[in-house]
């Protein structure tokens, strides 16, 4: 890791952090990443990625993703599958006062999350 690496570069989320789920399935968003992830909002959107990850978006950034996914052709098998996964597993959550969010059980099962995880930023 570079000493000059910053979590917020160009308006996006970058960097990686090891996180731990508590007994209730909550994860604490690392302090250094909260500003980039919340993007001025109080709500995050969680969804499933086909490779067994949980996607985390600021609500404002998710809206353009949702519009794009909703436009996928329903009669194309792969596009329909992406629609079911991304929109069907969509959850809106608000961090508590300590910056923790509850990962819904279905998303924990999808990503096989039990205790330890890694949060990896990929821009927006």
XYZ file of N, CA and C in Angstrom:
372
model
N 0.839 -1.184 0.000
C 0.000 0.000 0.000
C 0.876 1.236 0.000
N 0.467 2.196 -0.756
C 1.197 3.460 -0.805
C 0.764 4.331 0.362
N 1.703 5.053 0.924
C 1.356 5.908 2.058
C 0.462 7.061 1.641
N 0.490 7.436 0.364
C -0.324 8.544 -0.100
C -1.686 8.116 -0.625
N -2.038 6.843 -0.523
C -3.320 6.341 -1.032
C -4.466 6.966 -0.246
N -5.439 7.495 -0.952
C -6.586 8.129 -0.294
C -7.857 7.387 -0.657
N -8.816 7.389 0.262
C -10.063 6.671 0.019
C -10.979 7.413 -0.950
N -10.824 8.712 -1.071
C -11.721 9.480 -1.944
C -10.871 10.211 -2.972
N -10.903 9.711 -4.194
C -10.147 10.322 -5.275
C -11.087 10.488 -6.452
N -11.213 11.664 -6.983
C -12.056 11.889 -8.133
C -13.527 11.602 -7.870
N -13.991 11.803 -6.631
C -15.398 11.624 -6.329
C -15.822 10.180 -6.167
N -14.882 9.254 -6.035
C -15.242 7.846 -5.912
C -14.608 7.185 -4.720
N -14.918 5.928 -4.572
C -14.416 5.135 -3.463
C -13.280 4.258 -3.964
N -12.112 4.363 -3.316
C -10.940 3.594 -3.711
C -10.286 3.018 -2.468
N -9.555 1.951 -2.647
C -8.832 1.335 -1.542
C -9.552 0.118 -1.014
N -8.890 -0.583 -0.115
C -9.455 -1.803 0.462
C -9.353 -1.736 1.976
N -10.283 -2.411 2.640
C -10.279 -2.464 4.104
C -10.815 -3.822 4.545
N -10.170 -4.409 5.529
C -10.658 -5.644 6.125
C -11.755 -5.258 7.111
N -12.901 -5.923 7.016
C -14.020 -5.624 7.906
C -14.511 -6.920 8.542
N -15.223 -6.792 9.644
C -15.733 -7.951 10.367
C -17.221 -7.784 10.596
N -17.973 -8.844 10.331
C -19.402 -8.842 10.632
C -19.571 -9.151 12.109
N -20.472 -8.429 12.778
C -20.741 -8.752 14.177
C -21.785 -9.871 14.238
N -22.185 -10.257 15.422
C -23.105 -11.380 15.615
C -24.465 -11.141 14.954
N -24.833 -9.868 14.751
C -26.122 -9.547 14.130
C -26.029 -9.385 12.621
N -24.827 -9.545 12.057
C -24.659 -9.404 10.613
C -24.408 -7.973 10.169
N -23.972 -7.138 11.100
C -23.665 -5.745 10.756
C -22.180 -5.603 10.464
N -21.873 -4.657 9.575
C -20.484 -4.291 9.323
C -20.343 -2.798 9.546
N -19.204 -2.418 10.077
C -18.913 -1.000 10.266
C -18.208 -0.491 9.016
N -18.780 0.538 8.388
C -18.118 1.169 7.244
C -16.906 1.905 7.817
N -15.695 1.578 7.348
C -14.516 2.262 7.887
C -14.663 3.775 7.783
N -14.257 4.464 8.833
C -14.398 5.917 8.901
C -13.834 6.600 7.663
N -12.678 6.151 7.202
C -12.035 6.810 6.055
C -12.813 6.636 4.760
N -13.786 5.703 4.717
C -14.554 5.472 3.496
C -15.989 5.982 3.579
N -16.434 6.421 4.743
C -17.845 6.804 4.907
C -18.250 7.962 4.015
N -17.424 8.987 3.919
C -17.771 10.153 3.112
C -17.973 9.762 1.658
N -17.050 8.961 1.123
C -17.155 8.556 -0.286
C -18.366 7.668 -0.515
N -18.638 6.757 0.401
C -19.751 5.833 0.213
C -21.106 6.496 0.419
N -21.209 7.363 1.395
C -22.499 7.998 1.642
C -22.775 9.126 0.655
N -21.730 9.742 0.125
C -21.885 10.737 -0.935
C -22.948 11.779 -0.588
N -22.961 12.224 0.657
C -23.895 13.255 1.079
C -25.299 12.755 1.385
N -25.531 11.447 1.325
C -26.864 10.882 1.571
C -26.865 10.121 2.898
N -28.047 9.700 3.311
C -28.170 8.919 4.542
C -28.376 7.440 4.261
N -28.493 7.076 2.978
C -28.860 5.716 2.622
C -27.872 5.110 1.643
N -27.576 3.836 1.861
C -26.775 3.049 0.941
C -27.674 2.007 0.298
N -27.309 1.580 -0.892
C -28.027 0.505 -1.556
C -27.082 -0.682 -1.662
N -27.564 -1.831 -1.210
C -26.809 -3.068 -1.285
C -27.469 -3.963 -2.319
N -26.666 -4.722 -3.041
C -27.204 -5.696 -3.979
C -26.181 -6.806 -4.156
N -26.534 -7.784 -4.977
C -25.685 -8.951 -5.189
C -24.944 -8.839 -6.514
N -23.715 -9.309 -6.530
C -22.921 -9.412 -7.750
C -22.803 -10.891 -8.082
N -22.814 -11.259 -9.370
C -22.799 -12.675 -9.725
C -21.564 -13.438 -9.255
N -20.495 -12.755 -8.946
C -19.289 -13.441 -8.495
C -19.265 -13.648 -6.988
N -20.413 -13.511 -6.341
C -20.497 -13.792 -4.917
C -20.081 -12.645 -4.021
N -20.254 -11.441 -4.479
C -19.939 -10.247 -3.696
C -21.219 -9.495 -3.371
N -21.129 -8.624 -2.380
C -22.201 -7.678 -2.086
C -21.746 -6.335 -2.633
N -22.575 -5.715 -3.451
C -22.288 -4.388 -3.988
C -22.842 -3.347 -3.030
N -22.093 -2.266 -2.828
C -22.533 -1.168 -1.970
C -22.433 0.122 -2.784
N -23.554 0.817 -2.902
C -23.601 2.074 -3.651
C -24.194 3.172 -2.783
N -23.719 4.416 -2.943
C -24.490 5.524 -2.401
C -25.826 5.522 -3.138
N -26.899 5.874 -2.462
C -28.209 5.825 -3.105
C -28.242 6.652 -4.392
N -27.580 7.814 -4.389
C -27.583 8.681 -5.574
C -26.896 8.010 -6.764
N -25.845 7.245 -6.526
C -25.136 6.562 -7.615
C -25.907 5.333 -8.093
N -26.678 4.718 -7.214
C -27.433 3.517 -7.573
C -28.534 3.813 -8.586
N -29.126 4.995 -8.511
C -30.262 5.292 -9.381
C -29.914 5.122 -10.864
N -28.741 5.573 -11.289
C -28.367 5.425 -12.704
C -28.126 3.954 -13.041
N -27.619 3.171 -12.098
C -27.429 1.735 -12.307
C -28.795 1.073 -12.473
N -29.736 1.411 -11.591
C -31.074 0.820 -11.656
C -31.737 1.110 -13.002
N -31.654 2.356 -13.459
C -32.270 2.722 -14.733
C -31.665 1.899 -15.871
N -30.346 1.750 -15.854
C -29.674 0.986 -16.902
C -30.094 -0.488 -16.858
N -30.132 -1.072 -15.662
C -30.502 -2.478 -15.519
C -31.960 -2.699 -15.912
N -32.836 -1.783 -15.547
C -34.246 -1.918 -15.914
C -34.448 -1.910 -17.423
N -33.509 -1.324 -18.163
C -33.632 -1.274 -19.621
C -33.129 -2.540 -20.300
N -32.528 -3.466 -19.545
C -32.055 -4.718 -20.143
C -33.232 -5.468 -20.749
N -33.045 -6.129 -21.904
C -34.147 -6.859 -22.541
C -34.587 -8.064 -21.702
N -35.865 -8.163 -21.458
C -36.405 -9.240 -20.626
C -36.314 -10.606 -21.288
N -36.228 -10.648 -22.636
C -36.224 -11.933 -23.322
C -34.827 -12.449 -23.607
N -33.814 -11.741 -23.140
C -32.434 -12.213 -23.240
C -32.120 -12.890 -21.909
N -31.739 -14.176 -21.943
C -31.568 -14.951 -20.711
C -30.543 -14.328 -19.762
N -29.393 -13.921 -20.278
C -28.367 -13.360 -19.400
C -28.794 -12.004 -18.849
N -29.386 -11.167 -19.680
C -29.845 -9.858 -19.224
C -30.941 -10.010 -18.172
N -31.830 -10.959 -18.396
C -32.908 -11.211 -17.435
C -32.343 -11.699 -16.108
N -31.313 -12.537 -16.173
C -30.668 -13.040 -14.956
C -30.027 -11.896 -14.170
N -29.330 -10.993 -14.884
C -28.728 -9.830 -14.218
C -29.809 -8.978 -13.549
N -30.928 -8.798 -14.237
C -32.038 -8.024 -13.675
C -32.524 -8.650 -12.367
N -32.767 -9.974 -12.409
C -33.254 -10.658 -11.206
C -32.257 -10.524 -10.068
N -30.963 -10.647 -10.363
C -29.942 -10.581 -9.328
C -29.803 -9.167 -8.764
N -29.562 -8.191 -9.628
C -29.289 -6.828 -9.163
C -30.514 -6.142 -8.572
N -31.650 -6.276 -9.232
C -32.845 -5.600 -8.733
C -33.574 -6.444 -7.697
N -33.538 -7.755 -7.867
C -34.225 -8.641 -6.925
C -33.584 -8.680 -5.549
N -32.285 -8.463 -5.483
C -31.571 -8.494 -4.203
C -31.317 -7.090 -3.644
N -31.866 -6.077 -4.285
C -31.650 -4.684 -3.883
C -32.220 -4.419 -2.489
N -31.395 -3.817 -1.636
C -31.797 -3.441 -0.274
C -31.289 -2.034 0.015
N -32.131 -1.198 0.611
C -31.739 0.153 1.017
C -31.519 0.136 2.523
N -30.350 0.592 2.955
C -30.014 0.569 4.382
C -29.431 1.915 4.796
N -29.628 2.246 6.059
C -29.049 3.466 6.615
C -28.077 3.084 7.711
N -26.864 3.618 7.660
C -25.914 3.343 8.734
C -26.419 3.905 10.054
N -26.103 3.209 11.144
C -26.451 3.720 12.464
C -25.434 4.786 12.874
N -25.540 5.295 14.072
C -24.661 6.362 14.544
C -23.190 5.985 14.596
N -22.902 4.674 14.604
C -21.520 4.196 14.617
C -21.024 3.820 13.228
N -21.835 4.108 12.204
C -21.428 3.795 10.839
C -21.603 2.336 10.462
N -22.437 1.609 11.217
C -22.665 0.192 10.909
C -23.914 0.038 10.053
N -23.859 -0.935 9.121
C -25.030 -1.288 8.329
C -25.279 -2.781 8.476
N -26.554 -3.127 8.486
C -26.944 -4.526 8.566
C -26.940 -5.111 7.165
N -26.173 -6.191 6.971
C -26.209 -6.907 5.707
C -27.359 -7.897 5.797
N -28.379 -7.755 4.959
C -29.524 -8.658 5.032
C -29.105 -10.117 4.863
N -29.825 -11.039 5.520
C -29.457 -12.461 5.462
C -29.279 -13.000 4.042
N -30.148 -12.638 3.113
C -30.037 -13.166 1.738
C -28.712 -12.757 1.096
N -28.261 -11.529 1.349
C -26.990 -11.087 0.788
C -25.812 -11.754 1.494
N -25.936 -11.989 2.794
C -24.870 -12.707 3.504
C -24.725 -14.122 2.961
N -25.845 -14.782 2.696
C -25.801 -16.134 2.124
C -25.206 -16.086 0.722
N -25.670 -15.154 -0.101
C -25.176 -15.020 -1.477
C -23.652 -14.887 -1.502
N -23.110 -14.054 -0.630
C -21.673 -13.776 -0.619
C -20.901 -14.683 0.339
N -21.602 -15.635 0.954
C -20.977 -16.571 1.903
C -20.219 -15.819 3.004
N -20.839 -14.751 3.518
C -20.221 -13.948 4.563
C -20.647 -14.464 5.927
N -19.662 -14.767 6.748
C -19.950 -15.203 8.110
C -19.316 -14.282 9.135
N -18.025 -13.980 8.971
C -17.361 -13.112 9.938
C -16.428 -12.112 9.289
N -15.427 -12.582 8.569
C -14.423 -11.685 7.990
C -14.701 -11.419 6.532
N -14.491 -10.188 6.119
C -14.718 -9.799 4.725
C -13.726 -8.695 4.358
N -13.719 -8.336 3.099
C -12.902 -7.236 2.641
C -13.772 -6.300 1.819
N -13.661 -5.010 2.096
C -14.377 -3.984 1.339
C -13.382 -3.416 0.342
N -13.730 -3.481 -0.941
C -12.833 -3.036 -2.003
C -13.535 -1.976 -2.836
N -12.953 -0.801 -2.895
C -13.529 0.286 -3.671
C -13.206 0.148 -5.139
N -14.186 0.470 -5.976
C -14.000 0.412 -7.416
C -14.559 1.678 -8.060
N -14.186 2.822 -7.523
C -14.649 4.087 -8.083
C -16.057 4.423 -7.623
N -16.959 4.613 -8.550
C -18.339 4.951 -8.222
C -19.130 3.712 -7.911
